[in-house]
């Protein structure tokens, strides 16, 4: 029992390291690593962005000679193939580590258990599965990109107790409190892209930026606009911005303004195109037409909703056309609740996190 507790504690530290790369590594996954000699952490590392060394390499550099005979905790199976960087499994073998604890296997078919096999063939003791669910949740975008060839879609909104997201005629009234809005800014920092519909762009004139997060970065703005009628010079646009429009629509003004134009006939096609741009996760923020379309197509993977202790009466619903019967409702699983000041945050999954297991890996 003590060994399991220790493994979990060290893997938790590795997950915290991995979190430092959230929103910055696509199309690669966020990965963290800690190297432990006895009970002392002698090396830490995380993957900062695609093309740079992986987490294991940074941790090995910090550990130096103290890596020999040490135990390595890593949130994703070490790679065993030559990509933009050399194989991490080979680096661990060369460093002389004695044991590797892996949170979860890599869903990439180029790896998929081969990293574990390589380490074991070299005589290294390997354990798989420490905090596996936590690691898979952290890697949801990468896993969706590799297995389903589309981004992981997170729907976020705030509503009153009677299910309203805004008062009638009010475009910018805050439903939730400051702590909830602060949390939402962290999500913008951690996910690749932020998507809204053309109505939200016109009515709210949002900047779609990250505010108040130390060291934060702005997500790529995505606007779903079937007719490409939105303002190509709206303040939401910045380098990396994407306009999603219909296949036969011209968007010369947007292209001239430097906006990437994606033409797609369906939402699944649009997500496939976004994956081709290296976008692994999308925060879907509005409005009700766009959210309703994604839910109807069963393309929302995760829901994050703030419920404010307010009663509004007449107002706008988060969905344009909610389902008519309870039997048609989509059910969340892995549900959590959290109190943020006066507001309650409810999160849960509508779709399972993609996984690809390799036989005999445990």
Short mmCIF file of C-alpha atoms in Angstrom, two decimals:
data_model
loop_
_atom_site.label_atom_id
_atom_site.label_comp_id
_atom_site.label_asym_id
_atom_site.label_seq_id
_atom_site.Cartn_x
_atom_site.Cartn_y
_atom_site.Cartn_z
CA UNK A 1 0.00 0.00 0.00
CA UNK A 2 2.85 2.41 0.82
CA UNK A 3 4.45 1.82 -2.59
CA UNK A 4 1.17 2.58 -4.35
CA UNK A 5 0.73 5.78 -2.33
CA UNK A 6 4.28 6.89 -3.11
CA UNK A 7 3.83 6.13 -6.81
CA UNK A 8 0.64 8.15 -6.87
CA UNK A 9 2.28 11.10 -5.11
CA UNK A 10 5.21 11.19 -7.53
CA UNK A 11 2.94 10.73 -10.54
CA UNK A 12 0.85 13.63 -9.26
CA UNK A 13 4.00 15.75 -9.41
CA UNK A 14 4.60 14.56 -12.97
CA UNK A 15 1.05 15.60 -13.90
CA UNK A 16 1.70 19.06 -12.45
CA UNK A 17 4.80 19.28 -14.62
CA UNK A 18 2.78 18.24 -17.68
CA UNK A 19 0.19 20.93 -16.95
CA UNK A 20 2.84 23.57 -17.61
CA UNK A 21 2.66 22.65 -21.29
CA UNK A 22 -1.13 22.70 -21.67
CA UNK A 23 -2.21 24.70 -24.71
CA UNK A 24 1.35 24.93 -26.02
CA UNK A 25 2.33 21.48 -27.29
CA UNK A 26 -0.13 20.66 -30.10
CA UNK A 27 -0.12 18.55 -32.09
CA UNK A 28 2.01 16.84 -29.43
CA UNK A 29 0.63 15.86 -26.01
CA UNK A 30 1.40 17.59 -22.71
CA UNK A 31 3.78 15.28 -20.84
CA UNK A 32 5.50 15.56 -17.47
CA UNK A 33 8.28 13.55 -15.88
CA UNK A 34 9.96 13.33 -12.47
CA UNK A 35 13.00 11.23 -11.61
CA UNK A 36 13.27 9.90 -8.07
CA UNK A 37 16.34 8.58 -6.27
CA UNK A 38 15.15 6.92 -3.08
CA UNK A 39 12.54 9.37 -1.87
CA UNK A 40 14.13 12.49 -3.39
CA UNK A 41 13.09 14.05 -6.70
CA UNK A 42 16.35 14.65 -8.56
CA UNK A 43 14.96 15.67 -11.94
CA UNK A 44 11.85 17.31 -13.36
CA UNK A 45 10.75 18.11 -16.87
CA UNK A 46 7.83 18.85 -19.16
CA UNK A 47 7.35 19.06 -22.91
CA UNK A 48 7.16 22.81 -23.75
CA UNK A 49 6.13 22.64 -27.41
CA UNK A 50 6.34 20.55 -30.58
CA UNK A 51 9.85 20.28 -31.95
CA UNK A 52 11.53 20.75 -28.58
CA UNK A 53 12.84 17.92 -26.35
CA UNK A 54 10.35 15.74 -24.52
CA UNK A 55 9.75 15.76 -20.78
CA UNK A 56 12.08 12.83 -20.09
CA UNK A 57 15.03 14.61 -21.71
CA UNK A 58 14.65 17.71 -19.55
CA UNK A 59 14.27 15.58 -16.41
CA UNK A 60 17.37 13.53 -17.29
CA UNK A 61 19.39 16.70 -17.87
CA UNK A 62 18.49 17.97 -14.41
CA UNK A 63 19.14 14.62 -12.74
CA UNK A 64 22.51 14.04 -14.41
CA UNK A 65 24.38 11.06 -12.93
CA UNK A 66 21.75 10.72 -10.21
CA UNK A 67 19.42 9.21 -12.81
CA UNK A 68 21.41 5.95 -12.70
CA UNK A 69 19.41 3.39 -10.73
CA UNK A 70 16.55 5.86 -10.23
CA UNK A 71 12.80 5.49 -10.76
CA UNK A 72 11.17 7.56 -13.50
CA UNK A 73 7.54 8.70 -13.31
CA UNK A 74 6.16 9.84 -16.66
CA UNK A 75 2.59 10.72 -17.61
CA UNK A 76 2.74 9.16 -21.09
CA UNK A 77 4.55 6.11 -22.43
CA UNK A 78 8.07 7.11 -23.57
CA UNK A 79 8.36 7.24 -27.35
CA UNK A 80 10.35 4.55 -29.12
CA UNK A 81 10.47 5.99 -32.64
CA UNK A 82 12.48 8.72 -34.35
CA UNK A 83 10.31 11.76 -34.98
CA UNK A 84 11.36 15.37 -34.65
CA UNK A 85 13.34 14.27 -31.59
CA UNK A 86 15.21 11.01 -30.73
CA UNK A 87 13.40 8.21 -28.84
CA UNK A 88 12.96 8.90 -25.13
CA UNK A 89 13.02 5.16 -24.35
CA UNK A 90 16.60 5.03 -25.65
CA UNK A 91 17.55 8.06 -23.53
CA UNK A 92 16.21 6.40 -20.38
CA UNK A 93 18.09 3.20 -21.14
CA UNK A 94 21.33 5.10 -21.76
CA UNK A 95 20.90 6.95 -18.46
CA UNK A 96 20.76 3.65 -16.57
CA UNK A 97 17.42 4.10 -14.81
CA UNK A 98 16.17 1.00 -13.01
CA UNK A 99 12.40 1.49 -13.08
CA UNK A 100 9.83 3.44 -15.11
CA UNK A 101 6.27 4.12 -13.91
CA UNK A 102 3.98 5.13 -16.77
CA UNK A 103 0.56 6.70 -16.23
CA UNK A 104 -0.93 5.75 -19.60
CA UNK A 105 0.01 4.20 -22.91
CA UNK A 106 0.49 6.30 -26.02
CA UNK A 107 -2.47 6.01 -28.44
CA UNK A 108 -0.16 6.78 -31.37
CA UNK A 109 0.12 3.56 -33.43
CA UNK A 110 3.84 4.32 -33.88
CA UNK A 111 4.27 3.83 -30.15
CA UNK A 112 1.26 1.97 -28.64
CA UNK A 113 3.17 -0.26 -26.22
CA UNK A 114 6.46 -0.33 -28.12
CA UNK A 115 8.06 2.11 -25.72
CA UNK A 116 7.21 -0.17 -22.81
CA UNK A 117 8.50 -3.19 -24.73
CA UNK A 118 11.78 -1.41 -25.51
CA UNK A 119 12.36 -0.55 -21.86
CA UNK A 120 11.55 -4.06 -20.65
CA UNK A 121 13.81 -5.61 -23.28
CA UNK A 122 16.63 -3.55 -21.77
CA UNK A 123 15.94 -5.02 -18.32
CA UNK A 124 14.09 -2.02 -16.91
CA UNK A 125 11.14 -2.69 -14.61
CA UNK A 126 8.03 -0.97 -16.06
CA UNK A 127 4.66 -0.38 -14.41
CA UNK A 128 1.68 1.07 -16.32
CA UNK A 129 -1.48 2.63 -14.91
CA UNK A 130 -0.58 5.00 -12.07
CA UNK A 131 -3.22 7.78 -12.14
CA UNK A 132 -4.16 6.62 -15.63
CA UNK A 133 -7.56 8.35 -15.75
CA UNK A 134 -6.09 11.68 -14.64
CA UNK A 135 -3.38 11.48 -17.28
CA UNK A 136 -5.81 10.51 -20.04
CA UNK A 137 -8.05 13.45 -19.12
CA UNK A 138 -5.06 15.79 -19.33
CA UNK A 139 -4.16 14.35 -22.74
CA UNK A 140 -7.73 14.35 -24.11
CA UNK A 141 -6.93 16.71 -26.98
CA UNK A 142 -3.95 14.70 -28.19
CA UNK A 143 -5.84 11.44 -27.86
CA UNK A 144 -8.77 12.80 -29.82
CA UNK A 145 -6.45 14.05 -32.55
CA UNK A 146 -4.64 10.72 -32.89
CA UNK A 147 -7.57 8.32 -32.53
CA UNK A 148 -10.53 10.27 -33.95
CA UNK A 149 -8.70 12.78 -36.16
CA UNK A 150 -10.62 15.71 -34.67
CA UNK A 151 -10.17 18.07 -31.72
CA UNK A 152 -11.57 17.48 -28.25
CA UNK A 153 -14.53 19.87 -27.87
CA UNK A 154 -15.29 21.49 -24.51
CA UNK A 155 -18.57 23.43 -24.17
CA UNK A 156 -18.48 26.19 -21.57
CA UNK A 157 -21.21 28.57 -20.47
CA UNK A 158 -22.65 30.25 -17.37
CA UNK A 159 -26.35 30.28 -16.50
CA UNK A 160 -28.76 31.32 -13.79
CA UNK A 161 -30.74 28.91 -11.64
CA UNK A 162 -33.58 29.13 -14.13
CA UNK A 163 -31.33 28.30 -17.05
CA UNK A 164 -30.73 31.72 -18.65
CA UNK A 165 -27.37 32.84 -20.04
CA UNK A 166 -28.33 36.51 -20.53
CA UNK A 167 -31.18 38.95 -20.07
CA UNK A 168 -33.25 39.89 -23.09
CA UNK A 169 -31.48 42.61 -25.05
CA UNK A 170 -28.36 42.39 -22.88
CA UNK A 171 -25.24 41.29 -24.67
CA UNK A 172 -22.53 41.61 -22.03
CA UNK A 173 -24.06 41.19 -18.58
CA UNK A 174 -21.96 38.87 -16.41
CA UNK A 175 -23.91 35.87 -15.14
CA UNK A 176 -21.16 34.35 -12.99
CA UNK A 177 -18.82 35.86 -10.42
CA UNK A 178 -15.16 36.82 -10.56
CA UNK A 179 -13.79 33.43 -9.48
CA UNK A 180 -15.74 31.67 -12.22
CA UNK A 181 -14.54 34.14 -14.84
CA UNK A 182 -10.97 33.70 -13.62
CA UNK A 183 -11.26 29.93 -14.02
CA UNK A 184 -12.57 30.38 -17.55
CA UNK A 185 -9.50 32.47 -18.41
CA UNK A 186 -7.29 29.59 -17.29
CA UNK A 187 -9.21 27.28 -19.65
CA UNK A 188 -8.54 29.67 -22.51
CA UNK A 189 -4.86 29.48 -21.65
CA UNK A 190 -4.88 25.66 -21.53
CA UNK A 191 -6.88 24.83 -24.68
CA UNK A 192 -5.70 25.35 -28.24
CA UNK A 193 -8.59 27.33 -29.68
CA UNK A 194 -11.68 29.32 -28.67
CA UNK A 195 -14.77 29.09 -30.89
CA UNK A 196 -17.84 31.32 -31.19
CA UNK A 197 -20.58 31.82 -33.73
CA UNK A 198 -21.03 34.81 -36.00
CA UNK A 199 -23.90 36.12 -33.85
CA UNK A 200 -21.73 36.25 -30.74
CA UNK A 201 -18.96 37.97 -32.71
CA UNK A 202 -21.38 40.66 -33.93
CA UNK A 203 -23.36 41.22 -30.71
CA UNK A 204 -20.68 40.91 -28.05
CA UNK A 205 -17.63 42.03 -30.07
CA UNK A 206 -15.41 39.76 -27.93
CA UNK A 207 -11.62 39.88 -27.92
CA UNK A 208 -11.39 36.11 -27.28
CA UNK A 209 -8.17 36.63 -25.32
CA UNK A 210 -6.78 35.34 -22.04
CA UNK A 211 -6.75 37.95 -19.30
CA UNK A 212 -5.29 37.90 -15.80
CA UNK A 213 -3.36 34.63 -16.12
CA UNK A 214 0.38 35.04 -15.36
CA UNK A 215 2.31 33.87 -18.40
CA UNK A 216 -0.96 33.17 -20.19
CA UNK A 217 -1.30 32.83 -23.96
CA UNK A 218 -4.24 33.60 -26.17
CA UNK A 219 -6.02 30.68 -27.86
CA UNK A 220 -6.52 30.61 -31.61
CA UNK A 221 -9.85 32.33 -32.38
CA UNK A 222 -12.34 30.35 -34.46
CA UNK A 223 -15.54 31.87 -35.82
CA UNK A 224 -18.27 29.70 -37.33
CA UNK A 225 -19.92 31.88 -39.97
CA UNK A 226 -21.82 30.03 -42.70
CA UNK A 227 -22.06 33.09 -44.96
CA UNK A 228 -18.66 34.71 -44.20
CA UNK A 229 -20.58 37.92 -43.47
CA UNK A 230 -18.77 38.76 -40.23
CA UNK A 231 -16.31 41.62 -39.92
CA UNK A 232 -12.88 40.50 -41.17
CA UNK A 233 -11.33 43.23 -39.01
CA UNK A 234 -13.15 42.40 -35.77
CA UNK A 235 -10.94 42.67 -32.70
CA UNK A 236 -11.19 38.91 -32.14
CA UNK A 237 -8.98 38.25 -35.16
CA UNK A 238 -5.24 37.78 -34.68
CA UNK A 239 -2.56 35.55 -36.26
CA UNK A 240 -3.79 31.96 -36.31
CA UNK A 241 -7.46 32.92 -36.50
CA UNK A 242 -9.79 30.59 -38.39
CA UNK A 243 -13.08 31.31 -40.16
CA UNK A 244 -15.26 28.24 -40.73
CA UNK A 245 -17.74 28.78 -43.54
CA UNK A 246 -19.76 26.87 -46.15
CA UNK A 247 -18.02 25.13 -49.07
CA UNK A 248 -19.20 27.48 -51.82
CA UNK A 249 -18.80 30.78 -49.97
CA UNK A 250 -16.18 33.34 -50.92
CA UNK A 251 -14.28 34.92 -48.07
CA UNK A 252 -11.85 37.17 -49.94
CA UNK A 253 -11.92 39.93 -47.33
CA UNK A 254 -11.06 37.51 -44.52
CA UNK A 255 -8.26 35.90 -46.49
CA UNK A 256 -6.88 39.34 -47.38
CA UNK A 257 -6.89 40.16 -43.66
CA UNK A 258 -4.78 37.07 -42.92
CA UNK A 259 -7.56 34.88 -41.55
CA UNK A 260 -7.33 31.16 -42.35
CA UNK A 261 -10.54 30.11 -44.10
CA UNK A 262 -11.90 26.58 -43.66
CA UNK A 263 -14.75 25.54 -45.94
CA UNK A 264 -16.80 22.63 -44.65
CA UNK A 265 -20.26 21.28 -45.35
CA UNK A 266 -20.80 19.74 -41.90
CA UNK A 267 -19.53 20.21 -38.37
CA UNK A 268 -17.63 16.88 -38.45
CA UNK A 269 -15.91 18.03 -41.64
CA UNK A 270 -15.05 21.33 -39.96
CA UNK A 271 -13.45 19.53 -37.01
CA UNK A 272 -11.43 17.36 -39.38
CA UNK A 273 -10.10 20.49 -41.07
CA UNK A 274 -9.24 22.03 -37.70
CA UNK A 275 -7.32 18.88 -36.79
CA UNK A 276 -5.36 19.34 -40.01
CA UNK A 277 -4.32 22.75 -38.70
CA UNK A 278 -2.85 21.07 -35.61
CA UNK A 279 -5.71 22.12 -33.32
CA UNK A 280 -6.29 19.38 -30.74
CA UNK A 281 -8.74 21.08 -28.37
CA UNK A 282 -11.50 23.66 -28.79
CA UNK A 283 -13.27 25.68 -26.08
CA UNK A 284 -16.78 26.31 -27.37
CA UNK A 285 -18.10 29.50 -25.78
CA UNK A 286 -21.12 30.62 -27.79
CA UNK A 287 -23.68 31.32 -28.74
CA UNK A 288 -26.76 29.15 -28.29
CA UNK A 289 -27.13 28.39 -32.01
CA UNK A 290 -23.58 27.05 -32.29
CA UNK A 291 -23.75 25.17 -28.99
CA UNK A 292 -27.07 23.64 -29.96
CA UNK A 293 -25.69 22.50 -33.31
CA UNK A 294 -22.67 20.85 -31.70
CA UNK A 295 -24.82 19.11 -29.10
CA UNK A 296 -27.32 17.92 -31.70
CA UNK A 297 -24.43 16.45 -33.72
CA UNK A 298 -23.08 14.80 -30.52
CA UNK A 299 -19.76 16.55 -31.05
CA UNK A 300 -19.45 18.04 -27.55
CA UNK A 301 -17.04 15.87 -25.60
CA UNK A 302 -16.93 17.72 -22.30
CA UNK A 303 -19.24 20.21 -20.56
CA UNK A 304 -18.17 22.88 -18.07
CA UNK A 305 -21.09 24.93 -16.75
CA UNK A 306 -21.18 27.64 -14.10
CA UNK A 307 -24.51 27.89 -12.26
CA UNK A 308 -25.05 31.25 -10.58
CA UNK A 309 -27.46 31.68 -7.63
CA UNK A 310 -29.67 34.09 -9.57
CA UNK A 311 -33.19 33.93 -10.96
CA UNK A 312 -33.68 35.97 -14.12
CA UNK A 313 -37.11 35.03 -15.44
CA UNK A 314 -37.29 36.03 -19.11
CA UNK A 315 -33.95 35.63 -20.83
CA UNK A 316 -31.87 33.69 -23.29
CA UNK A 317 -31.43 29.93 -23.05
CA UNK A 318 -28.01 28.34 -23.70
CA UNK A 319 -29.68 26.28 -26.44
CA UNK A 320 -31.81 27.43 -29.35
CA UNK A 321 -33.74 24.19 -29.67
CA UNK A 322 -33.46 21.99 -26.56
CA UNK A 323 -34.74 18.43 -26.83
CA UNK A 324 -38.43 17.93 -26.11
CA UNK A 325 -38.35 14.71 -24.11
CA UNK A 326 -36.25 13.64 -21.12
CA UNK A 327 -35.49 10.33 -22.80
CA UNK A 328 -33.56 12.22 -25.48
CA UNK A 329 -31.31 13.99 -22.98
CA UNK A 330 -27.57 13.45 -23.23
CA UNK A 331 -26.13 12.16 -19.94
CA UNK A 332 -22.83 13.32 -18.46
CA UNK A 333 -20.49 10.88 -16.80
CA UNK A 334 -17.42 11.42 -14.60
CA UNK A 335 -19.31 14.39 -13.15
CA UNK A 336 -17.65 16.73 -10.65
CA UNK A 337 -18.94 19.79 -8.80
CA UNK A 338 -16.98 22.64 -7.28
CA UNK A 339 -17.94 25.79 -5.42
CA UNK A 340 -16.32 28.95 -6.80
CA UNK A 341 -17.47 31.80 -4.61
CA UNK A 342 -21.26 31.92 -4.99
CA UNK A 343 -21.25 29.86 -8.20
CA UNK A 344 -21.29 26.10 -8.70
CA UNK A 345 -19.12 24.61 -11.44
CA UNK A 346 -20.44 21.35 -12.92
CA UNK A 347 -18.15 19.42 -15.26
CA UNK A 348 -18.57 16.08 -16.96
CA UNK A 349 -17.97 14.06 -20.10
CA UNK A 350 -20.43 13.34 -22.88
CA UNK A 351 -17.94 11.25 -24.86
CA UNK A 352 -15.27 8.89 -23.60
CA UNK A 353 -11.64 9.96 -23.81
CA UNK A 354 -10.11 8.02 -26.72
CA UNK A 355 -7.74 5.27 -25.68
CA UNK A 356 -5.73 2.66 -27.50
CA UNK A 357 -4.35 -0.10 -25.32
CA UNK A 358 -1.58 -2.47 -26.25
CA UNK A 359 -1.79 -6.12 -25.21
CA UNK A 360 0.59 -7.20 -22.48
CA UNK A 361 1.60 -3.65 -21.56
CA UNK A 362 0.73 -3.93 -17.85
#
